[in-house]
Amino acid sequence: MADENNLNYGEIRRLKVPLPFSLRYVNSYIIRDVPAEDADSADRYTVIDPGLHTSDAVQVWTETLEAWGIAFDQIRQILLTHYHPDHYGLAGWMQQQAGGVPVRLSRLGHEHAVRLWGDGHAEYANELRQLYLSHGLDVSLADLMVPHMNGFVPQVSPQPVITYMEEGEQLTFGGRTYNLLHTPGHAWGHLCFHDEAGKTIFCGDQVLPLITPNVSLLPGSDPNPLNSFMISLQDLEQLDVEQAYPGHRDPFRTWHERVRELLTHHEERLTYIEEHLIAPMTGYELCRLMFGESLTVHQLRFAMSETLAHLVYLRELKRVVESQTENGVTYFHRQPLY
Ligand SMILES: [Zn+2]
């Protein structure tokens, strides 16, 4: 059933699409185009981030659109802030329901989607396993990453046919014009849509209320994602925003305060890590220290990659030093050992 907490902001409606993990739901936005005054044709809609492909999500979409009196063929385009499965996964299904309408994503985002969910997915899962092994994760836990990653494939299938969109473009929907902003860090190729005149933003997972967006070091991706994340936040802090529509939790108005909180959170975490690296530690040892040991595979992946993102950031600033043992395991420490 559609959740009663779905909200309505003028032409913008928020739909909570269920997720089978601890985030619980992702926000999809359905935005009605403002019709010309003499128009007698049916309303047309833009969908942002349709969700993960599960039977529950399909049911919520089908029932909600019916309740709202919207047919799938009234959707004229689907926009994706980023390639993560909980945003991208249902796009192919919805594209088919809507009669092959454009699904738009950044080129970088699409490259990642193909690597993670297309033909290269088995190779990618193995690269992730190798990355974690090199940072001290136990073999038995690293092995779990392969079936875990492969398990997402049905939830992101069918793959949509993608039309690219990039920073610098403007998109008009719901009677408003949005600037596309490239905001990497949470995901490479992540885009935000900013309505400068209306002071609103669709910010995907780059800025979330109440929860801290995950920043992950991943194989073959952004070599310093936390640096990208912080730079993106500093840029976003300059925007005029009075209403933000995030990918999770509720739309919020405290934009500048929230951006500042996220920057402070990471600065504090970096200091914490630096202070604990008096003696050499692996990424996994530090991960356990920060996130504990009773994690699901899903949580462990986020925790490991988040820890590594911080370590790489500190290493690039020469605040910590990296060294390798003979068996290829990487250690980080505050002072050179020699
Ligand atoms: Zn995400």
XYZ file of C-alpha atoms in Angstrom, residues 27 88 98 105 110-111 115 127 136 142 155 209 214 242 261 273 287 289 294 307 320 323 328-329:
24
model
C 12.001 9.192 -2.025
C 18.228 3.524 -10.478
C 5.771 4.438 -19.848
C 21.617 9.920 -16.061
C 25.953 5.263 -16.503
C 29.496 3.902 -16.813
C 30.143 -1.950 -14.519
C 37.480 -6.487 -7.352
C 42.695 -6.636 6.237
C 35.343 -10.769 2.035
C 16.770 -5.525 -8.389
C 18.609 15.172 6.769
C 27.711 7.236 2.748
C 14.959 27.315 0.931
C 26.778 19.790 9.871
C 40.928 8.490 12.918
C 36.371 -0.026 10.621
C 36.726 0.385 15.984
C 27.786 -6.838 14.508
C 36.559 3.968 6.519
C 48.691 9.489 7.665
C 52.649 0.790 4.270
C 49.964 -7.357 0.557
C 47.924 -6.058 3.496
